[in-house]
């Protein structure tokens, strides 16, 4: 698995975009809203990986809950897989608790699934697979 991106929960996407542009040395290349997850996202390229900034658009968003409980900061790490269905099946058999029954559509043209933090040393792990259209 390749580390595809690290997701960071932020309160103010516009301010965080400016800050991370200064930090990384280039601007985000994409902003995308995922209505189903109630988030606005932006992406920065960092070598072969990415940084995903996530801002809640509603109180029910997982990002809103994360910020309420823990404040801003790293929300998840994401690994890219070739066959998300096969990986989910493999991890289930290994005893990992998955947060999704089936992969769902995430940002950046990806199918995604999450592994419960209780299964991964308190780290929320995302599996993602690029959607080829
Ligand atoms: Zn992500």
PDB file of C-alpha atoms and ligand atoms in Angstrom:
ATOM      1  CA  UNK A   1       0.000   0.000   0.000  1.00  0.00           C
ATOM      2  CA  UNK A   2       1.183   3.473  -0.802  1.00  0.00           C
ATOM      3  CA  UNK A   3       0.587   6.386   1.560  1.00  0.00           C
ATOM      4  CA  UNK A   4      -1.769   8.382  -0.655  1.00  0.00           C
ATOM      5  CA  UNK A   5      -2.533  11.315   1.618  1.00  0.00           C
ATOM      6  CA  UNK A   6      -2.847  12.605   5.161  1.00  0.00           C
ATOM      7  CA  UNK A   7      -6.164  14.240   6.087  1.00  0.00           C
ATOM      8  CA  UNK A   8      -6.089  17.245   8.403  1.00  0.00           C
ATOM      9  CA  UNK A   9      -9.198  18.662  10.074  1.00  0.00           C
ATOM     10  CA  UNK A  10      -9.299  22.463   9.963  1.00  0.00           C
ATOM     11  CA  UNK A  11     -11.791  25.052  11.177  1.00  0.00           C
ATOM     12  CA  UNK A  12     -11.290  27.530   8.349  1.00  0.00           C
ATOM     13  CA  UNK A  13     -10.348  26.060   4.974  1.00  0.00           C
ATOM     14  CA  UNK A  14      -9.500  29.407   3.385  1.00  0.00           C
ATOM     15  CA  UNK A  15      -7.070  30.346   6.162  1.00  0.00           C
ATOM     16  CA  UNK A  16      -5.588  26.831   6.229  1.00  0.00           C
ATOM     17  CA  UNK A  17      -5.117  26.903   2.429  1.00  0.00           C
ATOM     18  CA  UNK A  18      -3.029  30.038   2.775  1.00  0.00           C
ATOM     19  CA  UNK A  19      -1.012  28.618   5.643  1.00  0.00           C
ATOM     20  CA  UNK A  20      -0.298  25.287   3.936  1.00  0.00           C
ATOM     21  CA  UNK A  21       0.611  27.063   0.692  1.00  0.00           C
ATOM     22  CA  UNK A  22       3.276  28.930   2.667  1.00  0.00           C
ATOM     23  CA  UNK A  23       4.382  25.767   4.437  1.00  0.00           C
ATOM     24  CA  UNK A  24       4.566  23.507   1.375  1.00  0.00           C
ATOM     25  CA  UNK A  25       5.639  26.204  -1.075  1.00  0.00           C
ATOM     26  CA  UNK A  26       2.803  25.783  -3.554  1.00  0.00           C
ATOM     27  CA  UNK A  27      -0.922  26.326  -3.697  1.00  0.00           C
ATOM     28  CA  UNK A  28      -3.598  23.653  -3.434  1.00  0.00           C
ATOM     29  CA  UNK A  29      -4.488  22.171  -6.811  1.00  0.00           C
ATOM     30  CA  UNK A  30      -8.089  21.329  -6.081  1.00  0.00           C
ATOM     31  CA  UNK A  31     -11.049  22.243  -3.859  1.00  0.00           C
ATOM     32  CA  UNK A  32     -13.932  19.825  -3.672  1.00  0.00           C
ATOM     33  CA  UNK A  33     -17.116  19.592  -1.613  1.00  0.00           C
ATOM     34  CA  UNK A  34     -18.355  16.132  -0.641  1.00  0.00           C
ATOM     35  CA  UNK A  35     -22.030  16.726   0.138  1.00  0.00           C
ATOM     36  CA  UNK A  36     -22.622  13.247   1.589  1.00  0.00           C
ATOM     37  CA  UNK A  37     -19.855  13.785   4.174  1.00  0.00           C
ATOM     38  CA  UNK A  38     -20.612  17.461   4.782  1.00  0.00           C
ATOM     39  CA  UNK A  39     -17.038  18.531   4.068  1.00  0.00           C
ATOM     40  CA  UNK A  40     -15.108  20.949   1.940  1.00  0.00           C
ATOM     41  CA  UNK A  41     -11.728  19.571   1.001  1.00  0.00           C
ATOM     42  CA  UNK A  42      -8.595  20.932  -0.612  1.00  0.00           C
ATOM     43  CA  UNK A  43      -5.580  19.031  -1.859  1.00  0.00           C
ATOM     44  CA  UNK A  44      -1.867  19.803  -2.003  1.00  0.00           C
ATOM     45  CA  UNK A  45       0.702  17.698  -3.829  1.00  0.00           C
ATOM     46  CA  UNK A  46       3.673  16.768  -1.691  1.00  0.00           C
ATOM     47  CA  UNK A  47       5.944  14.548  -3.756  1.00  0.00           C
ATOM     48  CA  UNK A  48       4.149  11.284  -4.448  1.00  0.00           C
ATOM     49  CA  UNK A  49       1.660  11.899  -1.614  1.00  0.00           C
ATOM     50  CA  UNK A  50      -0.868  14.600  -0.816  1.00  0.00           C
ATOM     51  CA  UNK A  51      -2.219  16.646   2.035  1.00  0.00           C
ATOM     52  CA  UNK A  52      -6.013  16.813   2.260  1.00  0.00           C
ATOM     53  CA  UNK A  53      -7.458  19.643   4.330  1.00  0.00           C
ATOM     54  CA  UNK A  54     -10.998  19.041   5.576  1.00  0.00           C
ATOM     55  CA  UNK A  55     -13.476  21.648   6.783  1.00  0.00           C
ATOM     56  CA  UNK A  56     -16.958  20.765   8.053  1.00  0.00           C
ATOM     57  CA  UNK A  57     -19.938  22.265   6.240  1.00  0.00           C
ATOM     58  CA  UNK A  58     -22.480  21.116   8.830  1.00  0.00           C
ATOM     59  CA  UNK A  59     -22.706  20.085  12.490  1.00  0.00           C
ATOM     60  CA  UNK A  60     -23.270  16.401  11.620  1.00  0.00           C
ATOM     61  CA  UNK A  61     -20.002  16.165   9.726  1.00  0.00           C
ATOM     62  CA  UNK A  62     -17.385  13.791  11.164  1.00  0.00           C
ATOM     63  CA  UNK A  63     -14.952  16.692  10.859  1.00  0.00           C
ATOM     64  CA  UNK A  64     -17.161  18.928  13.021  1.00  0.00           C
ATOM     65  CA  UNK A  65     -17.278  16.195  15.674  1.00  0.00           C
ATOM     66  CA  UNK A  66     -13.521  15.663  15.476  1.00  0.00           C
ATOM     67  CA  UNK A  67     -12.832  19.368  15.974  1.00  0.00           C
ATOM     68  CA  UNK A  68     -15.320  19.559  18.826  1.00  0.00           C
ATOM     69  CA  UNK A  69     -13.651  16.636  20.643  1.00  0.00           C
ATOM     70  CA  UNK A  70      -9.997  17.024  19.749  1.00  0.00           C
ATOM     71  CA  UNK A  71      -9.558  20.336  18.009  1.00  0.00           C
ATOM     72  CA  UNK A  72      -7.807  20.748  14.682  1.00  0.00           C
ATOM     73  CA  UNK A  73      -5.154  18.302  13.575  1.00  0.00           C
ATOM     74  CA  UNK A  74      -4.477  15.039  11.793  1.00  0.00           C
ATOM     75  CA  UNK A  75      -7.763  13.279  11.121  1.00  0.00           C
ATOM     76  CA  UNK A  76      -6.747  10.248   9.057  1.00  0.00           C
ATOM     77  CA  UNK A  77      -4.060   8.653   6.952  1.00  0.00           C
ATOM     78  CA  UNK A  78      -4.977   7.148   3.612  1.00  0.00           C
ATOM     79  CA  UNK A  79      -3.470   4.232   1.771  1.00  0.00           C
ATOM     80  CA  UNK A  80      -4.067   3.675  -1.907  1.00  0.00           C
ATOM     81  CA  UNK A  81      -5.056   0.160  -2.886  1.00  0.00           C
ATOM     82  CA  UNK A  82      -5.606  -1.456  -6.285  1.00  0.00           C
ATOM     83  CA  UNK A  83      -8.723  -3.412  -5.312  1.00  0.00           C
ATOM     84  CA  UNK A  84     -10.581  -1.896  -2.375  1.00  0.00           C
ATOM     85  CA  UNK A  85     -13.120  -4.753  -2.221  1.00  0.00           C
ATOM     86  CA  UNK A  86     -10.350  -7.345  -1.926  1.00  0.00           C
ATOM     87  CA  UNK A  87      -8.491  -5.270   0.691  1.00  0.00           C
ATOM     88  CA  UNK A  88     -11.669  -4.808   2.756  1.00  0.00           C
ATOM     89  CA  UNK A  89     -12.260  -8.543   2.642  1.00  0.00           C
ATOM     90  CA  UNK A  90      -8.639  -9.247   3.603  1.00  0.00           C
ATOM     91  CA  UNK A  91      -8.732  -6.816   6.542  1.00  0.00           C
ATOM     92  CA  UNK A  92     -12.092  -8.147   7.758  1.00  0.00           C
ATOM     93  CA  UNK A  93     -10.618 -11.644   7.816  1.00  0.00           C
ATOM     94  CA  UNK A  94      -7.623 -10.318   9.744  1.00  0.00           C
ATOM     95  CA  UNK A  95     -10.029  -9.025  12.385  1.00  0.00           C
ATOM     96  CA  UNK A  96      -9.993  -5.308  11.568  1.00  0.00           C
ATOM     97  CA  UNK A  97     -13.199  -3.393  12.224  1.00  0.00           C
ATOM     98  CA  UNK A  98     -14.282  -1.443   9.158  1.00  0.00           C
ATOM     99  CA  UNK A  99     -16.530   1.604   9.359  1.00  0.00           C
ATOM    100  CA  UNK A 100     -18.153   0.931   5.993  1.00  0.00           C
ATOM    101  CA  UNK A 101     -19.933  -2.154   4.724  1.00  0.00           C
ATOM    102  CA  UNK A 102     -19.178  -1.114   1.178  1.00  0.00           C
ATOM    103  CA  UNK A 103     -16.775   1.427  -0.305  1.00  0.00           C
ATOM    104  CA  UNK A 104     -18.288   4.874  -0.795  1.00  0.00           C
ATOM    105  CA  UNK A 105     -17.448   7.739  -3.081  1.00  0.00           C
ATOM    106  CA  UNK A 106     -15.007  10.171  -1.505  1.00  0.00           C
ATOM    107  CA  UNK A 107     -13.193  13.277  -2.671  1.00  0.00           C
ATOM    108  CA  UNK A 108     -10.581  13.332  -5.429  1.00  0.00           C
ATOM    109  CA  UNK A 109     -12.306  10.730  -7.603  1.00  0.00           C
ATOM    110  CA  UNK A 110     -11.823   7.881  -5.158  1.00  0.00           C
ATOM    111  CA  UNK A 111     -13.714   4.964  -3.694  1.00  0.00           C
ATOM    112  CA  UNK A 112     -13.009   4.998   0.033  1.00  0.00           C
ATOM    113  CA  UNK A 113     -13.494   2.905   3.140  1.00  0.00           C
ATOM    114  CA  UNK A 114     -12.400   3.565   6.714  1.00  0.00           C
ATOM    115  CA  UNK A 115     -10.830   1.276   9.299  1.00  0.00           C
ATOM    116  CA  UNK A 116     -11.967   1.976  12.856  1.00  0.00           C
ATOM    117  CA  UNK A 117      -9.286   3.726  14.964  1.00  0.00           C
ATOM    118  CA  UNK A 118      -9.775   1.042  17.634  1.00  0.00           C
ATOM    119  CA  UNK A 119      -8.371  -1.450  15.131  1.00  0.00           C
ATOM    120  CA  UNK A 120      -5.331   0.659  14.301  1.00  0.00           C
ATOM    121  CA  UNK A 121      -3.719   2.130  17.415  1.00  0.00           C
ATOM    122  CA  UNK A 122      -6.164   5.049  17.522  1.00  0.00           C
ATOM    123  CA  UNK A 123      -5.450   6.092  13.952  1.00  0.00           C
ATOM    124  CA  UNK A 124      -8.341   6.472  11.534  1.00  0.00           C
ATOM    125  CA  UNK A 125      -7.155   4.701   8.378  1.00  0.00           C
ATOM    126  CA  UNK A 126      -8.685   5.298   4.965  1.00  0.00           C
ATOM    127  CA  UNK A 127      -8.325   2.889   2.095  1.00  0.00           C
ATOM    128  CA  UNK A 128      -8.783   4.511  -1.285  1.00  0.00           C
ATOM    129  CA  UNK A 129      -8.932   3.341  -4.837  1.00  0.00           C
ATOM    130  CA  UNK A 130      -8.863   5.618  -7.844  1.00  0.00           C
ATOM    131  CA  UNK A 131     -12.072   5.490  -9.889  1.00  0.00           C
ATOM    132  CA  UNK A 132     -11.262   4.862 -13.524  1.00  0.00           C
ATOM    133  CA  UNK A 133     -13.946   6.291 -15.823  1.00  0.00           C
TER     134      UNK A 133
HETATM  135 ZN1  LIG B   1      -8.888  11.272   2.955  1.00  0.00          ZN
END
